[in-house]
PDB file of C-alpha atoms and ligand atoms in Angstrom:
ATOM      1  CA  MET A   1     -47.272 -11.957  46.705  1.00 98.00           C
ATOM      2  CA  LYS A   2     -50.807 -11.357  45.916  1.00 98.00           C
ATOM      3  CA  ILE A   3     -52.989 -13.371  43.729  1.00 98.00           C
ATOM      4  CA  ASP A   4     -56.361 -12.312  42.782  1.00 98.00           C
ATOM      5  CA  ILE A   5     -58.590 -15.066  41.112  1.00 98.00           C
ATOM      6  CA  ILE A   6     -61.562 -14.248  38.959  1.00 98.00           C
ATOM      7  CA  THR A   7     -64.006 -17.202  38.656  1.00 98.00           C
ATOM      8  CA  LEU A   8     -67.951 -18.303  38.462  1.00 96.00           C
ATOM      9  CA  PHE A   9     -67.284 -20.794  41.084  1.00 96.00           C
ATOM     10  CA  PRO A  10     -65.122 -19.399  43.935  1.00 97.00           C
ATOM     11  CA  ASN A  11     -66.212 -22.217  46.158  1.00 97.00           C
ATOM     12  CA  MET A  12     -64.143 -24.735  44.019  1.00 96.00           C
ATOM     13  CA  LEU A  13     -61.117 -22.872  45.156  1.00 96.00           C
ATOM     14  CA  LYS A  14     -61.926 -21.677  48.678  1.00 96.00           C
ATOM     15  CA  GLY A  15     -61.108 -25.006  50.439  1.00 95.00           C
ATOM     16  CA  PHE A  16     -57.931 -25.520  48.347  1.00 94.00           C
ATOM     17  CA  PHE A  17     -56.358 -22.152  49.498  1.00 95.00           C
ATOM     18  CA  ASP A  18     -57.523 -23.220  53.260  1.00 95.00           C
ATOM     19  CA  GLU A  19     -55.246 -26.412  53.581  1.00 93.00           C
ATOM     20  CA  SER A  20     -51.632 -27.198  53.767  1.00 90.00           C
ATOM     21  CA  ILE A  21     -48.736 -25.104  52.168  1.00 92.00           C
ATOM     22  CA  LEU A  22     -50.977 -22.457  50.547  1.00 94.00           C
ATOM     23  CA  LYS A  23     -52.862 -21.878  53.986  1.00 95.00           C
ATOM     24  CA  ARG A  24     -49.303 -21.617  55.801  1.00 94.00           C
ATOM     25  CA  ALA A  25     -48.034 -19.034  53.110  1.00 96.00           C
ATOM     26  CA  ILE A  26     -51.236 -16.967  53.749  1.00 97.00           C
ATOM     27  CA  SER A  27     -50.924 -17.346  57.543  1.00 96.00           C
ATOM     28  CA  LYS A  28     -47.251 -16.430  57.449  1.00 95.00           C
ATOM     29  CA  GLY A  29     -48.305 -13.073  55.362  1.00 97.00           C
ATOM     30  CA  LEU A  30     -46.398 -14.424  52.348  1.00 97.00           C
ATOM     31  CA  LEU A  31     -49.461 -14.620  50.248  1.00 98.00           C
ATOM     32  CA  GLU A  32     -52.895 -13.030  49.729  1.00 98.00           C
ATOM     33  CA  VAL A  33     -55.505 -14.576  47.659  1.00 98.00           C
ATOM     34  CA  ASN A  34     -58.626 -13.062  46.883  1.00 98.00           C
ATOM     35  CA  LEU A  35     -61.551 -14.842  45.024  1.00 98.00           C
ATOM     36  CA  HIS A  36     -63.708 -12.520  42.895  1.00 98.00           C
ATOM     37  CA  ASN A  37     -67.154 -13.892  41.486  1.00 98.00           C
ATOM     38  CA  LEU A  38     -67.573 -12.865  38.174  1.00 98.00           C
ATOM     39  CA  ARG A  39     -71.250 -12.764  38.478  1.00 97.00           C
ATOM     40  CA  ASP A  40     -70.859  -9.620  40.719  1.00 98.00           C
ATOM     41  CA  TYR A  41     -69.447  -7.747  37.855  1.00 98.00           C
ATOM     42  CA  SER A  42     -72.596  -8.401  35.596  1.00 97.00           C
ATOM     43  CA  LEU A  43     -74.905  -5.409  34.967  1.00 94.00           C
ATOM     44  CA  ASP A  44     -77.516  -7.711  33.581  1.00 92.00           C
ATOM     45  CA  LYS A  45     -80.417  -7.925  36.030  1.00 95.00           C
ATOM     46  CA  HIS A  46     -80.416 -11.563  36.025  1.00 96.00           C
ATOM     47  CA  LYS A  47     -76.541 -11.512  36.547  1.00 96.00           C
ATOM     48  CA  ARG A  48     -75.671 -13.169  33.366  1.00 96.00           C
ATOM     49  CA  VAL A  49     -72.150 -13.407  32.485  1.00 97.00           C
ATOM     50  CA  ASP A  50     -72.414 -15.682  29.272  1.00 96.00           C
ATOM     51  CA  ASP A  51     -74.374 -15.487  25.955  1.00 95.00           C
ATOM     52  CA  TYR A  52     -74.483 -17.864  22.771  1.00 95.00           C
ATOM     53  CA  ALA A  53     -71.832 -17.650  20.192  1.00 95.00           C
ATOM     54  CA  PHE A  54     -72.396 -15.390  17.148  1.00 96.00           C
ATOM     55  CA  GLY A  55     -72.555 -17.389  14.168  1.00 96.00           C
ATOM     56  CA  GLY A  56     -74.100 -20.455  16.069  1.00 94.00           C
ATOM     57  CA  GLY A  57     -72.605 -23.618  17.338  1.00 89.00           C
ATOM     58  CA  ALA A  58     -73.116 -25.348  20.754  1.00 84.00           C
ATOM     59  CA  GLY A  59     -72.221 -23.874  24.246  1.00 90.00           C
ATOM     60  CA  MET A  60     -72.157 -20.657  25.985  1.00 94.00           C
ATOM     61  CA  VAL A  61     -69.283 -17.906  25.811  1.00 95.00           C
ATOM     62  CA  ILE A  62     -68.282 -15.828  28.690  1.00 96.00           C
ATOM     63  CA  GLN A  63     -69.030 -12.194  27.862  1.00 97.00           C
ATOM     64  CA  ILE A  64     -66.502  -9.457  27.680  1.00 97.00           C
ATOM     65  CA  GLU A  65     -68.425  -6.856  29.715  1.00 98.00           C
ATOM     66  CA  PRO A  66     -68.252  -8.241  33.207  1.00 98.00           C
ATOM     67  CA  VAL A  67     -64.696  -9.538  32.758  1.00 98.00           C
ATOM     68  CA  ASP A  68     -63.745  -5.882  31.541  1.00 98.00           C
ATOM     69  CA  ASN A  69     -65.852  -4.418  34.690  1.00 98.00           C
ATOM     70  CA  CYS A  70     -64.181  -6.784  37.041  1.00 98.00           C
ATOM     71  CA  LEU A  71     -60.654  -6.096  35.682  1.00 98.00           C
ATOM     72  CA  THR A  72     -61.315  -2.318  35.772  1.00 98.00           C
ATOM     73  CA  GLU A  73     -62.238  -2.352  39.448  1.00 98.00           C
ATOM     74  CA  LEU A  74     -59.322  -4.740  40.283  1.00 98.00           C
ATOM     75  CA  LYS A  75     -56.677  -2.559  38.525  1.00 98.00           C
ATOM     76  CA  LYS A  76     -57.828   0.377  40.435  1.00 98.00           C
ATOM     77  CA  LYS A  77     -56.087  -1.147  43.346  1.00 98.00           C
ATOM     78  CA  THR A  78     -53.500  -3.358  41.942  1.00 98.00           C
ATOM     79  CA  ASN A  79     -51.133  -2.978  39.278  1.00 98.00           C
ATOM     80  CA  TYR A  80     -50.557  -6.534  37.888  1.00 98.00           C
ATOM     81  CA  ASP A  81     -47.311  -7.902  36.956  1.00 98.00           C
ATOM     82  CA  GLU A  82     -49.602 -10.687  34.974  1.00 98.00           C
ATOM     83  CA  ILE A  83     -53.116 -11.202  34.039  1.00 98.00           C
ATOM     84  CA  ILE A  84     -53.402 -14.798  33.186  1.00 98.00           C
ATOM     85  CA  TYR A  85     -56.115 -16.754  31.498  1.00 98.00           C
ATOM     86  CA  THR A  86     -56.359 -20.330  31.961  1.00 98.00           C
ATOM     87  CA  ALA A  87     -56.745 -22.127  28.668  1.00 96.00           C
ATOM     88  CA  PRO A  88     -55.997 -25.671  27.195  1.00 95.00           C
ATOM     89  CA  ASP A  89     -54.167 -24.089  24.299  1.00 95.00           C
ATOM     90  CA  GLY A  90     -52.318 -21.736  26.352  1.00 97.00           C
ATOM     91  CA  GLU A  91     -48.196 -21.794  27.161  1.00 98.00           C
ATOM     92  CA  MET A  92     -47.577 -24.951  29.194  1.00 98.00           C
ATOM     93  CA  LEU A  93     -47.034 -24.788  32.811  1.00 98.00           C
ATOM     94  CA  THR A  94     -43.417 -25.891  33.444  1.00 97.00           C
ATOM     95  CA  GLN A  95     -41.128 -25.527  36.551  1.00 96.00           C
ATOM     96  CA  ASP A  96     -39.490 -22.709  34.567  1.00 97.00           C
ATOM     97  CA  LEU A  97     -42.574 -20.813  34.191  1.00 98.00           C
ATOM     98  CA  ALA A  98     -43.537 -21.575  37.878  1.00 98.00           C
ATOM     99  CA  ASN A  99     -40.142 -20.161  38.806  1.00 97.00           C
ATOM    100  CA  GLU A 100     -40.672 -17.043  36.477  1.00 98.00           C
ATOM    101  CA  LEU A 101     -44.119 -16.321  38.210  1.00 98.00           C
ATOM    102  CA  SER A 102     -42.807 -16.898  41.708  1.00 97.00           C
ATOM    103  CA  LEU A 103     -40.789 -13.581  41.340  1.00 97.00           C
ATOM    104  CA  LYS A 104     -44.007 -11.515  40.597  1.00 98.00           C
ATOM    105  CA  GLU A 105     -45.652  -9.245  43.154  1.00 98.00           C
ATOM    106  CA  ASN A 106     -49.251  -9.349  41.931  1.00 98.00           C
ATOM    107  CA  ILE A 107     -50.888 -11.944  39.631  1.00 98.00           C
ATOM    108  CA  CYS A 108     -54.497 -11.998  38.612  1.00 99.00           C
ATOM    109  CA  ILE A 109     -55.926 -15.186  37.105  1.00 98.00           C
ATOM    110  CA  LEU A 110     -59.145 -15.435  35.069  1.00 98.00           C
ATOM    111  CA  CYS A 111     -60.870 -18.831  35.071  1.00 98.00           C
ATOM    112  CA  GLY A 112     -62.550 -19.755  31.684  1.00 91.00           C
ATOM    113  CA  HIS A 113     -65.657 -21.812  31.582  1.00 85.00           C
ATOM    114  CA  TYR A 114     -68.196 -23.164  29.290  1.00 75.00           C
ATOM    115  CA  LYS A 115     -67.014 -22.939  25.710  1.00 83.00           C
ATOM    116  CA  GLY A 116     -64.422 -20.257  26.670  1.00 90.00           C
ATOM    117  CA  VAL A 117     -64.419 -16.453  26.743  1.00 96.00           C
ATOM    118  CA  ASP A 118     -65.162 -13.946  23.902  1.00 97.00           C
ATOM    119  CA  GLU A 119     -61.907 -13.628  21.998  1.00 96.00           C
ATOM    120  CA  ARG A 120     -61.345 -10.315  22.737  1.00 98.00           C
ATOM    121  CA  ILE A 121     -60.834 -10.741  26.224  1.00 98.00           C
ATOM    122  CA  ARG A 122     -57.682 -12.820  25.188  1.00 97.00           C
ATOM    123  CA  GLN A 123     -56.686 -10.318  22.630  1.00 98.00           C
ATOM    124  CA  HIS A 124     -57.134  -6.981  25.059  1.00 98.00           C
ATOM    125  CA  LEU A 125     -57.536  -7.684  28.502  1.00 98.00           C
ATOM    126  CA  ILE A 126     -54.884 -10.593  29.481  1.00 98.00           C
ATOM    127  CA  THR A 127     -51.439 -10.717  29.364  1.00 98.00           C
ATOM    128  CA  ARG A 128     -50.608 -14.412  29.372  1.00 98.00           C
ATOM    129  CA  GLU A 129     -52.372 -17.851  28.800  1.00 98.00           C
ATOM    130  CA  ILE A 130     -51.486 -20.789  30.589  1.00 98.00           C
ATOM    131  CA  SER A 131     -52.327 -24.485  29.983  1.00 98.00           C
ATOM    132  CA  ILE A 132     -51.666 -27.361  32.678  1.00 98.00           C
ATOM    133  CA  GLY A 133     -51.834 -29.896  30.104  1.00 97.00           C
ATOM    134  CA  GLU A 134     -53.073 -31.043  26.783  1.00 96.00           C
ATOM    135  CA  TYR A 135     -56.625 -31.931  27.745  1.00 96.00           C
ATOM    136  CA  VAL A 136     -59.750 -30.034  28.447  1.00 94.00           C
ATOM    137  CA  LEU A 137     -61.175 -29.484  32.019  1.00 96.00           C
ATOM    138  CA  SER A 138     -64.768 -28.296  32.605  1.00 93.00           C
ATOM    139  CA  GLY A 139     -63.254 -24.760  33.777  1.00 95.00           C
ATOM    140  CA  GLY A 140     -60.047 -23.040  34.818  1.00 97.00           C
ATOM    141  CA  GLU A 141     -60.374 -23.306  38.414  1.00 97.00           C
ATOM    142  CA  LEU A 142     -58.301 -26.453  38.929  1.00 97.00           C
ATOM    143  CA  ALA A 143     -55.770 -24.856  36.465  1.00 98.00           C
ATOM    144  CA  ALA A 144     -55.757 -21.783  38.697  1.00 98.00           C
ATOM    145  CA  GLY A 145     -55.112 -23.881  41.697  1.00 98.00           C
ATOM    146  CA  VAL A 146     -52.383 -25.768  40.102  1.00 98.00           C
ATOM    147  CA  ILE A 147     -50.605 -22.715  38.890  1.00 98.00           C
ATOM    148  CA  ALA A 148     -51.094 -21.016  42.205  1.00 98.00           C
ATOM    149  CA  ASP A 149     -49.656 -23.939  44.106  1.00 97.00           C
ATOM    150  CA  SER A 150     -46.736 -24.532  41.781  1.00 97.00           C
ATOM    151  CA  VAL A 151     -45.636 -21.137  42.145  1.00 98.00           C
ATOM    152  CA  VAL A 152     -46.282 -20.248  45.793  1.00 97.00           C
ATOM    153  CA  ARG A 153     -44.417 -23.124  47.130  1.00 95.00           C
ATOM    154  CA  LEU A 154     -41.116 -21.380  45.506  1.00 95.00           C
ATOM    155  CA  ILE A 155     -41.812 -18.198  47.453  1.00 95.00           C
ATOM    156  CA  PRO A 156     -38.870 -18.169  49.974  1.00 92.00           C
ATOM    157  CA  GLY A 157     -39.945 -18.749  53.224  1.00 93.00           C
ATOM    158  CA  VAL A 158     -43.278 -20.396  52.211  1.00 94.00           C
ATOM    159  CA  LEU A 159     -41.807 -24.068  52.894  1.00 92.00           C
ATOM    160  CA  ASN A 160     -40.153 -24.813  56.324  1.00 85.00           C
ATOM    161  CA  ASP A 161     -37.062 -26.321  54.901  1.00 75.00           C
ATOM    162  CA  GLU A 162     -36.147 -24.232  51.661  1.00 63.00           C
ATOM    163  CA  GLN A 163     -34.061 -27.266  50.522  1.00 65.00           C
ATOM    164  CA  SER A 164     -37.135 -29.048  49.723  1.00 78.00           C
ATOM    165  CA  ALA A 165     -38.198 -26.555  47.077  1.00 83.00           C
ATOM    166  CA  LEU A 166     -34.746 -26.520  45.668  1.00 81.00           C
ATOM    167  CA  SER A 167     -34.396 -30.367  45.548  1.00 82.00           C
ATOM    168  CA  ASP A 168     -37.733 -30.750  43.858  1.00 87.00           C
ATOM    169  CA  SER A 169     -38.214 -32.672  40.386  1.00 85.00           C
ATOM    170  CA  PHE A 170     -37.450 -30.387  37.421  1.00 88.00           C
ATOM    171  CA  GLN A 171     -35.747 -27.621  39.599  1.00 83.00           C
ATOM    172  CA  ASP A 172     -32.220 -28.665  38.206  1.00 85.00           C
ATOM    173  CA  GLY A 173     -33.547 -30.227  35.167  1.00 88.00           C
ATOM    174  CA  LEU A 174     -33.444 -33.676  36.938  1.00 92.00           C
ATOM    175  CA  ILE A 175     -36.350 -35.897  38.239  1.00 95.00           C
ATOM    176  CA  ALA A 176     -36.031 -36.048  42.059  1.00 94.00           C
ATOM    177  CA  PRO A 177     -34.356 -39.660  43.596  1.00 95.00           C
ATOM    178  CA  PRO A 178     -36.807 -42.065  45.491  1.00 95.00           C
ATOM    179  CA  VAL A 179     -37.066 -41.484  49.067  1.00 96.00           C
ATOM    180  CA  TYR A 180     -37.765 -44.007  51.947  1.00 97.00           C
ATOM    181  CA  THR A 181     -38.803 -43.712  55.726  1.00 97.00           C
ATOM    182  CA  ARG A 182     -39.405 -46.297  58.528  1.00 96.00           C
ATOM    183  CA  PRO A 183     -39.522 -49.028  58.653  1.00 98.00           C
ATOM    184  CA  ALA A 184     -36.525 -50.344  56.730  1.00 97.00           C
ATOM    185  CA  ASP A 185     -37.834 -53.719  56.226  1.00 98.00           C
ATOM    186  CA  TYR A 186     -41.520 -53.681  55.461  1.00 98.00           C
ATOM    187  CA  LYS A 187     -42.995 -57.329  54.695  1.00 98.00           C
ATOM    188  CA  GLY A 188     -39.484 -58.226  52.995  1.00 98.00           C
ATOM    189  CA  TRP A 189     -39.589 -54.906  51.076  1.00 98.00           C
ATOM    190  CA  LYS A 190     -36.208 -53.471  51.698  1.00 98.00           C
ATOM    191  CA  VAL A 191     -34.857 -49.735  51.839  1.00 98.00           C
ATOM    192  CA  PRO A 192     -31.558 -49.675  49.675  1.00 98.00           C
ATOM    193  CA  ASP A 193     -28.596 -50.658  52.051  1.00 98.00           C
ATOM    194  CA  VAL A 194     -26.552 -47.403  51.083  1.00 98.00           C
ATOM    195  CA  LEU A 195     -29.396 -45.056  52.610  1.00 98.00           C
ATOM    196  CA  LEU A 196     -28.816 -46.957  55.998  1.00 98.00           C
ATOM    197  CA  SER A 197     -25.094 -46.984  55.562  1.00 98.00           C
ATOM    198  CA  GLY A 198     -24.595 -43.160  57.008  1.00 97.00           C
ATOM    199  CA  HIS A 199     -21.772 -42.685  54.319  1.00 98.00           C
ATOM    200  CA  GLU A 200     -22.841 -39.557  52.986  1.00 98.00           C
ATOM    201  CA  ALA A 201     -20.780 -39.362  50.083  1.00 98.00           C
ATOM    202  CA  ASN A 202     -21.974 -42.840  48.723  1.00 98.00           C
ATOM    203  CA  ILE A 203     -25.671 -41.643  49.663  1.00 98.00           C
ATOM    204  CA  GLU A 204     -25.217 -38.530  47.521  1.00 97.00           C
ATOM    205  CA  GLN A 205     -23.794 -40.227  44.579  1.00 98.00           C
ATOM    206  CA  TRP A 206     -26.614 -42.967  44.744  1.00 98.00           C
ATOM    207  CA  ARG A 207     -29.410 -40.212  44.798  1.00 96.00           C
ATOM    208  CA  TYR A 208     -27.513 -38.625  41.916  1.00 96.00           C
ATOM    209  CA  ASN A 209     -27.404 -41.690  39.812  1.00 97.00           C
ATOM    210  CA  GLN A 210     -30.970 -42.479  40.552  1.00 97.00           C
ATOM    211  CA  SER A 211     -31.917 -38.799  39.299  1.00 96.00           C
ATOM    212  CA  LEU A 212     -30.120 -39.296  36.106  1.00 96.00           C
ATOM    213  CA  GLU A 213     -31.581 -42.922  35.544  1.00 96.00           C
ATOM    214  CA  ARG A 214     -35.212 -41.594  36.357  1.00 96.00           C
ATOM    215  CA  THR A 215     -34.624 -38.456  34.056  1.00 95.00           C
ATOM    216  CA  GLU A 216     -33.268 -40.661  31.373  1.00 94.00           C
ATOM    217  CA  LYS A 217     -36.313 -43.140  31.534  1.00 93.00           C
ATOM    218  CA  ARG A 218     -38.718 -40.495  31.446  1.00 85.00           C
ATOM    219  CA  LYS A 219     -37.265 -39.374  28.010  1.00 76.00           C
ATOM    220  CA  ARG A 220     -37.910 -42.801  26.393  1.00 72.00           C
TER     221      ARG A 220
HETATM  222  N1  ADE B 301     -59.329 -24.870  31.033  1.00 81.67           N
HETATM  223  C1  ADE B 301     -59.849 -26.021  30.539  1.00 81.67           C
HETATM  224  N2  ADE B 301     -58.672 -26.870  30.223  1.00 81.67           N
HETATM  225  C2  ADE B 301     -57.707 -26.315  30.992  1.00 81.67           C
HETATM  226  C3  ADE B 301     -56.352 -26.836  30.688  1.00 81.67           C
HETATM  227  N3  ADE B 301     -55.743 -27.996  30.326  1.00 81.67           N
HETATM  228  N4  ADE B 301     -55.301 -25.991  31.281  1.00 81.67           N
HETATM  229  C4  ADE B 301     -55.884 -24.671  31.581  1.00 81.67           C
HETATM  230  N5  ADE B 301     -57.075 -24.053  31.497  1.00 81.67           N
HETATM  231  C5  ADE B 301     -58.013 -24.928  31.145  1.00 81.67           C
END
């Protein structure tokens, strides 16, 4: 999968892709990530990419021209399956949506900033708007990171043990059961006996019951 991210703050994301599972996906050749600085696509001599809102009001708005220039350049090389704009009022990111996106080959993510982007960008230049929750972040960079992480870990081969993505919470509509590791007794806080019993069927049953209980609790 290739993910192109258009941002005013590429440094916010650089470190993110240089760690852990995303880094491994890149080094295994399963993921390519390119960060594009929107400012590089400004034709303005001061490299401005934003301006005041027509009609007044507080906050700056990202202009359509640099975004269009950038996307036009990128589209010369890549045929995108989705061009995503990160927005608090977008479609909510869920495990189902992450699964759907993990099947795509080429994704572009445009990170918003300031008061947002010129509405015509949303109308004409992107294919999808995704929110990571009903709260407002200062910019779309964290949202882009969250989207990329949730999607990339689902690409076959990215995780060492593919089971661990299949048994993630939400993958089967259930929250994952609790897990424990050594020591079995820490300051009197004990691991449930069943997990130490070696009885596989009982352990499976216990895990399933715990999943059901947790899923039920979350609904309340
Ligand atoms: N940009 C600002 N807030 C956001 C959110 N909650 N989700 C996605 N993008 C955003």
